[in-house]
PDB file of C-alpha atoms in Angstrom:
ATOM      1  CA  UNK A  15    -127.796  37.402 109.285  1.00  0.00           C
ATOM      2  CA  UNK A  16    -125.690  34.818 111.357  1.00  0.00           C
ATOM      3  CA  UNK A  17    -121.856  35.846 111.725  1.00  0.00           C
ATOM      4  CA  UNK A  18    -120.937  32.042 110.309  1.00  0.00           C
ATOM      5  CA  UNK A  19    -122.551  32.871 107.017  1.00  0.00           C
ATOM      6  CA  UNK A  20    -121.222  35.951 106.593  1.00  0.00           C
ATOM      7  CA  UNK A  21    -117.916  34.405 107.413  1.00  0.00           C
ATOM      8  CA  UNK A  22    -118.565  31.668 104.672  1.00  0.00           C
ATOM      9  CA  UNK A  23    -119.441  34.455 102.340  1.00  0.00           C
ATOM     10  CA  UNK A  24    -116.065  36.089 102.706  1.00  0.00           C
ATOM     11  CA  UNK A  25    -114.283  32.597 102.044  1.00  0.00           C
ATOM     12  CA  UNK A  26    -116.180  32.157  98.720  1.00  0.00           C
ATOM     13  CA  UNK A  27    -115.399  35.729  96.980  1.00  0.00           C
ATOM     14  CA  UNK A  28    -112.266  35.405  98.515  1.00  0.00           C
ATOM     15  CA  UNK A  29    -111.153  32.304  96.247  1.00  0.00           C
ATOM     16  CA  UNK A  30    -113.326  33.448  93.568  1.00  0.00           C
ATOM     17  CA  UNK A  31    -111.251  36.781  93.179  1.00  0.00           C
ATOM     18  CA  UNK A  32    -107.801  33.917  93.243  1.00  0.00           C
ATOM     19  CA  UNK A  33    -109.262  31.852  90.434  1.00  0.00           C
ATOM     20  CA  UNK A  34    -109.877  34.993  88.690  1.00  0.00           C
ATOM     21  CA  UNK A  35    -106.564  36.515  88.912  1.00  0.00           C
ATOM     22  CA  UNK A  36    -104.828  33.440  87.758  1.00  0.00           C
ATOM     23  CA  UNK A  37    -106.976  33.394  84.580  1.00  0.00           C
ATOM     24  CA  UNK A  38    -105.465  36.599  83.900  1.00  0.00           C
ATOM     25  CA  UNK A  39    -101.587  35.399  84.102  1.00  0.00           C
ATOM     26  CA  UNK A  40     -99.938  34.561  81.021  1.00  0.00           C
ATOM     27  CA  UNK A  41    -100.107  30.671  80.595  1.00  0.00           C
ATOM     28  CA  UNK A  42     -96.451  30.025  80.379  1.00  0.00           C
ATOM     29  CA  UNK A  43     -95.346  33.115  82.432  1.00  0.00           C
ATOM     30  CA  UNK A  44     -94.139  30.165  85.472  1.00  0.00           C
ATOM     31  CA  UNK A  45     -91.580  28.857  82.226  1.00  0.00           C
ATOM     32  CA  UNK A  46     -89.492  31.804  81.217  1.00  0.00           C
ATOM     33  CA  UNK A  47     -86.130  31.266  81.452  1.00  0.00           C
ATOM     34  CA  UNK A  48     -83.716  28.772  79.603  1.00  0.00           C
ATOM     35  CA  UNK A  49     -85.381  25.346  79.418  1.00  0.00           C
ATOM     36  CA  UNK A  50     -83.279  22.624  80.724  1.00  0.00           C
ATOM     37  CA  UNK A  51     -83.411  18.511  79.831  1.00  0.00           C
ATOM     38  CA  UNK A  52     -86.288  16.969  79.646  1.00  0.00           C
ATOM     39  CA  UNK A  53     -88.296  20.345  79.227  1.00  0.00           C
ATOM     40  CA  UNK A  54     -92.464  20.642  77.616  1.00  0.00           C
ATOM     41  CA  UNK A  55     -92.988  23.769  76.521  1.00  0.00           C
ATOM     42  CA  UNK A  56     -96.916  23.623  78.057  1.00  0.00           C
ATOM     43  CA  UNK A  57     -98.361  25.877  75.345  1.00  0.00           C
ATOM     44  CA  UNK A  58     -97.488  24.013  72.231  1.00  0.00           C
ATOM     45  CA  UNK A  59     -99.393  20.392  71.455  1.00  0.00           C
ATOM     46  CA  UNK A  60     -96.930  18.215  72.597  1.00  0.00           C
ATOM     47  CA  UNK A  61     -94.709  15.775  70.608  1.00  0.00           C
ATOM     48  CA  UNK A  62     -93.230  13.897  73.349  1.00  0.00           C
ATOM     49  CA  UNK A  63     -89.410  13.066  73.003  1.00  0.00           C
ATOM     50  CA  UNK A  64     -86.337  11.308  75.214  1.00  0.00           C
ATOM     51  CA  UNK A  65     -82.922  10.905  74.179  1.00  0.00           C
ATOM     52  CA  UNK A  66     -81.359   7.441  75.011  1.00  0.00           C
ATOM     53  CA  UNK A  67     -77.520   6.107  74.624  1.00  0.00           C
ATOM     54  CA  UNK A  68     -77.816   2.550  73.514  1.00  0.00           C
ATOM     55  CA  UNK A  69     -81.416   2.622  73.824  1.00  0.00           C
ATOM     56  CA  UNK A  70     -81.105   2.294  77.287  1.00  0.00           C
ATOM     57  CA  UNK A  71     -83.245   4.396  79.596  1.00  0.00           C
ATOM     58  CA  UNK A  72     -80.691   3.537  82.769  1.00  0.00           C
ATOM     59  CA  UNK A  73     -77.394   4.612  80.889  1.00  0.00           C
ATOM     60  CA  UNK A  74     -76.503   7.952  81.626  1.00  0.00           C
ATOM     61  CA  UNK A  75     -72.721   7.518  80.842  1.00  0.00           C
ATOM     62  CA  UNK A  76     -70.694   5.598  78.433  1.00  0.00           C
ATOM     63  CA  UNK A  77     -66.813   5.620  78.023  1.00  0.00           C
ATOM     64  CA  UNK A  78     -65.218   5.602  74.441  1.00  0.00           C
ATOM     65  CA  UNK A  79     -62.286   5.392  72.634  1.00  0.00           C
ATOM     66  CA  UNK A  80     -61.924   7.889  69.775  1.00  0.00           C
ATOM     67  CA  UNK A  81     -62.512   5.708  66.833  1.00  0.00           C
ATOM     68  CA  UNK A  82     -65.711   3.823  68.083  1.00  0.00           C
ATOM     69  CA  UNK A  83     -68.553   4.713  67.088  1.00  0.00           C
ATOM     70  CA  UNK A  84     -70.807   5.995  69.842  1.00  0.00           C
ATOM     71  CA  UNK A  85     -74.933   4.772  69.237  1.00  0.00           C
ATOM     72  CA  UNK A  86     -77.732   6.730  70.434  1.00  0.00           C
ATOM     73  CA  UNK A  87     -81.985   7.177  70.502  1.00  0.00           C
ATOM     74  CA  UNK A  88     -84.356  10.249  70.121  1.00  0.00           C
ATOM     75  CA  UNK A  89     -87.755   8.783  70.799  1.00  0.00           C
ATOM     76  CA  UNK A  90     -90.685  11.087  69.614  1.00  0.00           C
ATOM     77  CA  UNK A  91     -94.445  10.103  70.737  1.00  0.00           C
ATOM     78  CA  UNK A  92     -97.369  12.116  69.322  1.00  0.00           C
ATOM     79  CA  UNK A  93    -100.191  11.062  71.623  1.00  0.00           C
ATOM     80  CA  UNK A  94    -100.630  14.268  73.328  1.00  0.00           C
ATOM     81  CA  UNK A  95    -101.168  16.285  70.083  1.00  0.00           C
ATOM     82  CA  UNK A  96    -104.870  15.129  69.819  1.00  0.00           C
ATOM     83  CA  UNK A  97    -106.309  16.624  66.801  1.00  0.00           C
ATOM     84  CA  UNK A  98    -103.447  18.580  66.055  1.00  0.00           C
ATOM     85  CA  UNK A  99    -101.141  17.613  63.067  1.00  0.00           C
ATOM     86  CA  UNK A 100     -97.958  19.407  63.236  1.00  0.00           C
ATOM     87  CA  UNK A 101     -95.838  20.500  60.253  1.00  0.00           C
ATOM     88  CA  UNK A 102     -92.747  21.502  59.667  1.00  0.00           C
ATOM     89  CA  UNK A 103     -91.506  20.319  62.508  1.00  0.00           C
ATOM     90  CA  UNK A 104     -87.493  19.551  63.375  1.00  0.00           C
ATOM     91  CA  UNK A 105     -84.933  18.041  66.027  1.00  0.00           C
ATOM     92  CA  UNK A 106     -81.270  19.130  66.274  1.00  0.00           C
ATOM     93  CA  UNK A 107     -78.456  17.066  67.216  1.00  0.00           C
ATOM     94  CA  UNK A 108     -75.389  19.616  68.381  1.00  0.00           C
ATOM     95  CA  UNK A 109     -72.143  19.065  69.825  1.00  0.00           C
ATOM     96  CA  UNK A 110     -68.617  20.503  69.917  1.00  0.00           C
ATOM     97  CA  UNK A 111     -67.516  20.703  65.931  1.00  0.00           C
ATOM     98  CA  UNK A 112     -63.862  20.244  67.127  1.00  0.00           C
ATOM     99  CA  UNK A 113     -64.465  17.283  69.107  1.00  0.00           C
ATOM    100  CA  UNK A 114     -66.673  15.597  66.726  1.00  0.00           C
ATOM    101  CA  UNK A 115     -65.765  13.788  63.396  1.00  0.00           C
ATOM    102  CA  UNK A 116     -69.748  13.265  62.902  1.00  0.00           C
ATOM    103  CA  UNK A 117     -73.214  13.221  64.151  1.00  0.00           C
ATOM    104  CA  UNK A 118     -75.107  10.740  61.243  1.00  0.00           C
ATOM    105  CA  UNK A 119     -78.823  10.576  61.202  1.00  0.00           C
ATOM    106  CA  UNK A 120     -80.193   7.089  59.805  1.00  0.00           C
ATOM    107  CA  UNK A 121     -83.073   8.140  57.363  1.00  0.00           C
ATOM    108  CA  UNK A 122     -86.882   7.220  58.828  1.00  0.00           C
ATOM    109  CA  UNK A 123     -90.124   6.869  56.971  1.00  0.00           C
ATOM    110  CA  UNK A 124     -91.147   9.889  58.917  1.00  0.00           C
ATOM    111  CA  UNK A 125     -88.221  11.942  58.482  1.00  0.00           C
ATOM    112  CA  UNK A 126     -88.729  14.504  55.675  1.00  0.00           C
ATOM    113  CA  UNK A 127     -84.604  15.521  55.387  1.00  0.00           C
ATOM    114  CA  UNK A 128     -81.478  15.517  56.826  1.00  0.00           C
ATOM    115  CA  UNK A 129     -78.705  18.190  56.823  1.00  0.00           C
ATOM    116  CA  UNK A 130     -75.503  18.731  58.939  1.00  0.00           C
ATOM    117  CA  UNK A 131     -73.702  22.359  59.480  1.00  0.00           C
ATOM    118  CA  UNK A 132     -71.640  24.212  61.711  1.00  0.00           C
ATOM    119  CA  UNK A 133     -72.117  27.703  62.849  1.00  0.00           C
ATOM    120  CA  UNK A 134     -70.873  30.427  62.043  1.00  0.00           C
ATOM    121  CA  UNK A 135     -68.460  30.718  64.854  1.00  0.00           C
ATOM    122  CA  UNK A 136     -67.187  27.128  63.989  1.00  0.00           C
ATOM    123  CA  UNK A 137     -68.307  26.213  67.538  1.00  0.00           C
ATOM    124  CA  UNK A 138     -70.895  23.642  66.746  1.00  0.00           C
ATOM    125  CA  UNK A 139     -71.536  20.621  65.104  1.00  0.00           C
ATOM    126  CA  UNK A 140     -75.537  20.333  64.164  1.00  0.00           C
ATOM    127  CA  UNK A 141     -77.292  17.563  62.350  1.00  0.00           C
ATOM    128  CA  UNK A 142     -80.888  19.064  61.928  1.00  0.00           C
ATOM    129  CA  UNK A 143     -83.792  16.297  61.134  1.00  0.00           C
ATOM    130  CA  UNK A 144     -86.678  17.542  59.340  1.00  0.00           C
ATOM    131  CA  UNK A 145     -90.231  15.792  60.383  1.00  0.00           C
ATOM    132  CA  UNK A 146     -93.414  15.352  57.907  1.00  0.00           C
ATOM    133  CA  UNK A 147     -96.488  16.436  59.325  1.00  0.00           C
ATOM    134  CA  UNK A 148     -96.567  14.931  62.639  1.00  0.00           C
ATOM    135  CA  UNK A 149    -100.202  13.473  64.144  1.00  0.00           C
ATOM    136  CA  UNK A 150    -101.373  11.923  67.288  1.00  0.00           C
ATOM    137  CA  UNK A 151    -100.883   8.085  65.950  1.00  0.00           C
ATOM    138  CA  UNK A 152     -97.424   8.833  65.415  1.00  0.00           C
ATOM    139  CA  UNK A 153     -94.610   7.498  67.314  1.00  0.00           C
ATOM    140  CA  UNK A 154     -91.176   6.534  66.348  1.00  0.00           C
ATOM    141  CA  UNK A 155     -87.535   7.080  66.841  1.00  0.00           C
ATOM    142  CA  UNK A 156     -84.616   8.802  64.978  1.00  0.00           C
ATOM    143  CA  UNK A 157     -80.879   6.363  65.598  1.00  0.00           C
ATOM    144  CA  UNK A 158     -77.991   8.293  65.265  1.00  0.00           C
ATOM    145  CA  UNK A 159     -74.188   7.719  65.670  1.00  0.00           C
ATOM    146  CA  UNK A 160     -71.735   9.727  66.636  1.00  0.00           C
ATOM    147  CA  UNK A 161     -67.974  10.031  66.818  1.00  0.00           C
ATOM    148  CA  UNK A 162     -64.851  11.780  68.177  1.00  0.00           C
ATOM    149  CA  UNK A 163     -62.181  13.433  66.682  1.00  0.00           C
ATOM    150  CA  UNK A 164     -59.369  11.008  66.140  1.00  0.00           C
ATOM    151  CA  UNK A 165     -55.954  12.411  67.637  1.00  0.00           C
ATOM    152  CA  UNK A 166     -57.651  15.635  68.408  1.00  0.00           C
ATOM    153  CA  UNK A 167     -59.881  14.864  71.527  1.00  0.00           C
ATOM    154  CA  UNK A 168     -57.944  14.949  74.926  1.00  0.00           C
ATOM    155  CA  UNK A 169     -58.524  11.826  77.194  1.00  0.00           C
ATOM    156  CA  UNK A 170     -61.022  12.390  79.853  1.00  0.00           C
ATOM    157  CA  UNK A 171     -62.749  14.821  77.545  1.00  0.00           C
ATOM    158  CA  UNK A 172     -67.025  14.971  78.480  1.00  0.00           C
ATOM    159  CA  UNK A 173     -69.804  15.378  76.392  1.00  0.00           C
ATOM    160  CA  UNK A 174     -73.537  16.300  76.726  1.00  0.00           C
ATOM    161  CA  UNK A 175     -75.519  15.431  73.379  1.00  0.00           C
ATOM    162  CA  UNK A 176     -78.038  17.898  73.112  1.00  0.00           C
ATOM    163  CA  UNK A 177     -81.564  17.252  71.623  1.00  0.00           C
ATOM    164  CA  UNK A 178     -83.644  19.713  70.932  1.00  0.00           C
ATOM    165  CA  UNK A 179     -87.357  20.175  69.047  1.00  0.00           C
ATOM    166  CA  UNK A 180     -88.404  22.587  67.263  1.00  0.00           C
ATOM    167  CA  UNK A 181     -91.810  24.346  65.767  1.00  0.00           C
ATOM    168  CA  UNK A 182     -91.252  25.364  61.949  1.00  0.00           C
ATOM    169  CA  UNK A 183     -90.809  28.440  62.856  1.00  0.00           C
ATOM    170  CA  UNK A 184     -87.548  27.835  65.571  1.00  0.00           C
ATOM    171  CA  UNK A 185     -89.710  27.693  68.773  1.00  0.00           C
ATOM    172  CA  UNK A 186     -88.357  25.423  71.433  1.00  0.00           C
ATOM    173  CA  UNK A 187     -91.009  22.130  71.626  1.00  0.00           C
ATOM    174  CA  UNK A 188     -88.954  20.081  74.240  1.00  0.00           C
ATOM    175  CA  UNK A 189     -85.327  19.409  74.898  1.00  0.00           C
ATOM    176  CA  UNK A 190     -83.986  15.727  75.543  1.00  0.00           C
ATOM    177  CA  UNK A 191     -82.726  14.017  78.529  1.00  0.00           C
ATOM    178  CA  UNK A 192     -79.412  14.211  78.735  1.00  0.00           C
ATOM    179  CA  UNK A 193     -76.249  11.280  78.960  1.00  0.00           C
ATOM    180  CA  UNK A 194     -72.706  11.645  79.757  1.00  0.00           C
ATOM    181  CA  UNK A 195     -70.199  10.527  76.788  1.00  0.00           C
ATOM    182  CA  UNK A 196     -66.333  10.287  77.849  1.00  0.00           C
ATOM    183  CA  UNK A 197     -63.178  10.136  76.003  1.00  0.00           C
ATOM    184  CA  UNK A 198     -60.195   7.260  76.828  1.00  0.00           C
ATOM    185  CA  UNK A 199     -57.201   6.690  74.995  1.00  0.00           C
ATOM    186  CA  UNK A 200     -54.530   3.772  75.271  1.00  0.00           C
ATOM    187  CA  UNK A 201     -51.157   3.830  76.970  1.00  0.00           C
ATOM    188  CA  UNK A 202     -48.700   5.048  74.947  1.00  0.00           C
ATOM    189  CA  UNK A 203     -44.624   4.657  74.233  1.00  0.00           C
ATOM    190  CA  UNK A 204     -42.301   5.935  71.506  1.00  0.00           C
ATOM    191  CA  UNK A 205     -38.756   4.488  71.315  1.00  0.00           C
ATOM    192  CA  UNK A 206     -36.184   6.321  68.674  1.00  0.00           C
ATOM    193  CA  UNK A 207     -32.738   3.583  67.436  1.00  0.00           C
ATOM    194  CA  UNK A 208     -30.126   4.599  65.846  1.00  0.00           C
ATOM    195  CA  UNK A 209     -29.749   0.655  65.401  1.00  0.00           C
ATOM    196  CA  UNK A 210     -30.680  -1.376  62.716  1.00  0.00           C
ATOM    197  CA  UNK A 211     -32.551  -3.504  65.320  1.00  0.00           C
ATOM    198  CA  UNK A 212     -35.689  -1.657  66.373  1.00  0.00           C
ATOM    199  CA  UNK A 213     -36.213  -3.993  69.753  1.00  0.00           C
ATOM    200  CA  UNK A 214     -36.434  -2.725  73.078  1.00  0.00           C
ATOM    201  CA  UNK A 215     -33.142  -5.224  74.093  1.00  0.00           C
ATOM    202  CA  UNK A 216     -30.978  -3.420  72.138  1.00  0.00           C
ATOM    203  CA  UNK A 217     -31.662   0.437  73.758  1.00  0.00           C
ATOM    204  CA  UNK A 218     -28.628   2.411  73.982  1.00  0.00           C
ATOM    205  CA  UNK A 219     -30.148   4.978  76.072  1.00  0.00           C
ATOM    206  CA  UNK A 220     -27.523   8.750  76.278  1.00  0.00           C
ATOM    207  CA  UNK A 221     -25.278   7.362  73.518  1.00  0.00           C
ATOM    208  CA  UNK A 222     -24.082  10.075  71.357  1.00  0.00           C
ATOM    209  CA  UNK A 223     -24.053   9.431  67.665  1.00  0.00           C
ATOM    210  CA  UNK A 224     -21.975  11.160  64.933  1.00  0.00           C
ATOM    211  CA  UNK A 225     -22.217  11.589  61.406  1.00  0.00           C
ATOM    212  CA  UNK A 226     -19.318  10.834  59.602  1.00  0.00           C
ATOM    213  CA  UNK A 227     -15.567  10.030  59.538  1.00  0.00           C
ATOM    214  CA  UNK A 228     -13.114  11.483  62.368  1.00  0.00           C
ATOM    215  CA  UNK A 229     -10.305  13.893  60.762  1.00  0.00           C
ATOM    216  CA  UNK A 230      -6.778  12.559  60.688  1.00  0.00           C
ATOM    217  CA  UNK A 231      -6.439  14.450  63.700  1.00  0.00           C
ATOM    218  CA  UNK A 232      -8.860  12.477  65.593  1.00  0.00           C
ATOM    219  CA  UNK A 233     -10.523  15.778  66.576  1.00  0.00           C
ATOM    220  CA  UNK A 234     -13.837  15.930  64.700  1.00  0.00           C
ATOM    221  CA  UNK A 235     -15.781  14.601  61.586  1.00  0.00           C
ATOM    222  CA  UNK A 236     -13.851  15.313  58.931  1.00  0.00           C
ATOM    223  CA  UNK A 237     -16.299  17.618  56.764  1.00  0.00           C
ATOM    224  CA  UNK A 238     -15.456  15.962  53.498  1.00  0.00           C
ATOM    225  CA  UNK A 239     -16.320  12.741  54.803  1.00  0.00           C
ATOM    226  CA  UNK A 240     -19.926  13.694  56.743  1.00  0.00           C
ATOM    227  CA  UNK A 241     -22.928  11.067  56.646  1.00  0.00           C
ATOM    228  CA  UNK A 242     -26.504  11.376  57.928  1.00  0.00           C
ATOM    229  CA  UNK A 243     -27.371   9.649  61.056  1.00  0.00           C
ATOM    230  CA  UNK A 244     -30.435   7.614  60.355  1.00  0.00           C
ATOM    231  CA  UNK A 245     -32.803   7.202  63.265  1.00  0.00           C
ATOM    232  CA  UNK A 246     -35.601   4.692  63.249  1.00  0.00           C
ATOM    233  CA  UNK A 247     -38.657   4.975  65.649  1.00  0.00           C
ATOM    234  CA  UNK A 248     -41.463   2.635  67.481  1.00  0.00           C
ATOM    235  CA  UNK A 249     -44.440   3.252  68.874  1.00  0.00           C
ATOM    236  CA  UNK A 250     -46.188   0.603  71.110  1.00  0.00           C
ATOM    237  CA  UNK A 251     -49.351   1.238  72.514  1.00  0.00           C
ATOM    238  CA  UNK A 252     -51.124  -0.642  75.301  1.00  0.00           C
ATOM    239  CA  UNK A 253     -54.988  -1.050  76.184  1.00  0.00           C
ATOM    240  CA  UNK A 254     -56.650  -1.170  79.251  1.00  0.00           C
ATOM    241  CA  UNK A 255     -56.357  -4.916  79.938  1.00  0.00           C
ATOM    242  CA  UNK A 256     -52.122  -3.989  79.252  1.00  0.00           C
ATOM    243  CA  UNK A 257     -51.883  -6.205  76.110  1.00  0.00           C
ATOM    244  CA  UNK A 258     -49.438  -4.630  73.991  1.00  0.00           C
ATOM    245  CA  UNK A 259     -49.708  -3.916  69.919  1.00  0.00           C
ATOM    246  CA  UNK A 260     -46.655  -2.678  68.351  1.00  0.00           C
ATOM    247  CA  UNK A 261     -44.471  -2.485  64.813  1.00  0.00           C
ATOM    248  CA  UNK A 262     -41.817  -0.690  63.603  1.00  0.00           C
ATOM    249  CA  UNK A 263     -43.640   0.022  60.175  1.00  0.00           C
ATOM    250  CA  UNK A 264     -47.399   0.709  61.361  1.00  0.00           C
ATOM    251  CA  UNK A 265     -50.053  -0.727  63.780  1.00  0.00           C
ATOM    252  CA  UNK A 266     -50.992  -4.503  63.941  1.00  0.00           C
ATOM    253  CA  UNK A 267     -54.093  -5.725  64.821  1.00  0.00           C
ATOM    254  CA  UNK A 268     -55.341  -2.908  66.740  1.00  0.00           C
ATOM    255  CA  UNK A 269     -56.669   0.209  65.476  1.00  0.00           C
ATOM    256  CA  UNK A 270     -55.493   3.819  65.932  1.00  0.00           C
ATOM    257  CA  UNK A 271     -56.556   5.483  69.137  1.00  0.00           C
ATOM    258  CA  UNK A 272     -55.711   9.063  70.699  1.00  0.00           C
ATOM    259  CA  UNK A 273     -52.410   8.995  71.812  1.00  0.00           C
ATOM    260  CA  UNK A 274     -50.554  11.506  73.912  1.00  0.00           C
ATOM    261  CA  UNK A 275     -46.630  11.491  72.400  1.00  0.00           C
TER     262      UNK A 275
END
């Protein structure tokens, strides 16, 4: 026998005993570990899913004031599941519960139920959306909205949504892209009078103020003869474009925002 087929010979079992090896390794041994965004759990038929702010597949941040309502996307695609129909199965929306007034779900043709909770720790905020039975020719998406906690969330605060899918029976599906969402709040100022005139011309800025009527001695309030000191206060608050909103009894024509006092 020539020492080039022998040679050749080796080459061949030597793959062959690879292939066979391989065969033998658990099929999703190479994804243990804690899936990150955008993650396919290869083992399960596939419902594919992305997560988009504003619909938007290029917006990865967005900047908010604390009473707008932020608008987002989960996209699910069955395509890949072939002849597979899955049931039972569900995505979670979760987030900070004491950042976040809400997470609201708008209610789909192929969305079996909704419900919202907070776990046990009080940690987090989940709105969990229950599928019907889920088949290749399926595709769709699930809007949702979401807000911050009003006078509660600091300014510069960051959020990632996170979207997750689930088998029935709790198994991780796939886990959505995720987008940056960050807090802002307007400029704030608080004034305090003692004046009847609650206008920044007429400040008297380190005046002391007394209560009452000086003794005939002209050494202190006489304590027959004491009055309260009424104080008034103003709050103006400024956006980022520095056009100002202010009154002595409330807010005019621009909403509440999280202010720093």
């Amino acid at each position: 026998m020539k020492p080039g087929n022998n040679k050749r010979r080796m080459i061949s079992l030597l793959l062959a005993m690879i292939m066979l090896f391989q065969s033998l390794i658990p099929f999703n041994a190479a994804f243990a570990g804690t899936p990150g965004p955008g993650y396919q759990d290869p083992s399960t038929p596939q419902i594919l899913m992305t997560n988009l702010l504003n619909n938007d597949p290029n917006l990865k941040e967005g900047t908010y004031y604390t009473d707008q309502t932020i608008t987002a996307q989960v996209g699910l695609d069955g395509t890949h599941l072939q002849d597979v129909k899955l049931q039972g199965a569900y995505v979670d929306i979760s987030g900070p519960a004491k950042y976040l007034k809400y997470i609201n779900v708008k209610p789909m043709d192929f969305i079996e139920s909704i419900e919202t909770f907070t776990s046990p720790d009080g940690l987090t905020l989940t709105t969990r959306v229950y599928l019907v039975d889920f088949d290749s020719g399926m595709k769709g998406s699930i809007p949702y909205t979401l807000q911050f906690a009003d006078r509660i969330t600091p300014e510069g605060y960051q959020y990632k949504p996170k979207v997750t899918l689930h088998t029935a029976d709790g198994d991780l599906m796939s886990a959505g892209e995720e987008f940056t969402l960050k807090t802002q709040v307007l400029i704030t100022d608080a004034i305090k009078y003692h004046t009847s005139v609650s206008s920044a011309a007429f400040r008297t800025d380190g005046t002391d103020v007394y209560g009452g009527l000086v003794n005939e001695a002209g050494t202190a309030i006489d304590p027959n003869k004491v009055t309260d000191v009424v104080f008034k206060y103003n709050v103006s608050t400024a956006d980022d474009k520095g056009d100002r909103y202010w009154s002595a009894n409330g807010w005019l024509g621009y909403s509440q925002k999280t202010r720093i006092m």
